[in-house]
Coordinates of C-alpha atoms in Angstrom, one line a residue:
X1 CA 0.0 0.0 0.0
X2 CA 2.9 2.5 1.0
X3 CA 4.5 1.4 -2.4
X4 CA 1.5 2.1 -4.4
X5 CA 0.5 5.8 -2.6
X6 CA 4.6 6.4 -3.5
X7 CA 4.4 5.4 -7.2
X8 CA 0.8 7.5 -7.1
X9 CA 2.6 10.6 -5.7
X10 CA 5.9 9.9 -8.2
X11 CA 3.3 9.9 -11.1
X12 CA 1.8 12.6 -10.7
X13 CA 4.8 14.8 -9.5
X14 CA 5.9 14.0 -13.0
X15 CA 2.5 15.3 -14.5
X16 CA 2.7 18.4 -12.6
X17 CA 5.9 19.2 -13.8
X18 CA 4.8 17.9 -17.1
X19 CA 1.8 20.9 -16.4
X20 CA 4.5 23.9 -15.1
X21 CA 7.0 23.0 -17.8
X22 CA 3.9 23.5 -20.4
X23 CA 3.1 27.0 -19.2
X24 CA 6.2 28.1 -18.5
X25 CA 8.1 27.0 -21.7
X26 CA 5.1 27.2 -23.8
X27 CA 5.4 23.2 -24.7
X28 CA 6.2 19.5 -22.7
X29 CA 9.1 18.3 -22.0
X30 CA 8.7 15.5 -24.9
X31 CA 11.8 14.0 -23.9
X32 CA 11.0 13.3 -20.0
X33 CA 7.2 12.1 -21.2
X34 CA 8.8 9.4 -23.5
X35 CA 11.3 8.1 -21.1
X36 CA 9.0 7.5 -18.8
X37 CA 5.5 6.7 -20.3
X38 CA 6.9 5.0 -23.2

């Protein structure tokens, strides 16, 4: 359970910065998103 709520929080740390990055920079990170949803 602890393992899951980590991978749930690692996830979506990843879409948030996915989210800043976007506004910020005007576009995702397409590198980050393929080495790690790919």
């Amino acid at each position: 359970t602890c393992f899951n709520l980590f991978l749930l929080e690692f996830t979506f740390g990843i879409f948030l910065k996915e989210v800043v990055n976007y506004f910020i920079v005007g576009w995702p990170s397409r590198e980050w998103s393929f080495f790690h949803f790919r």
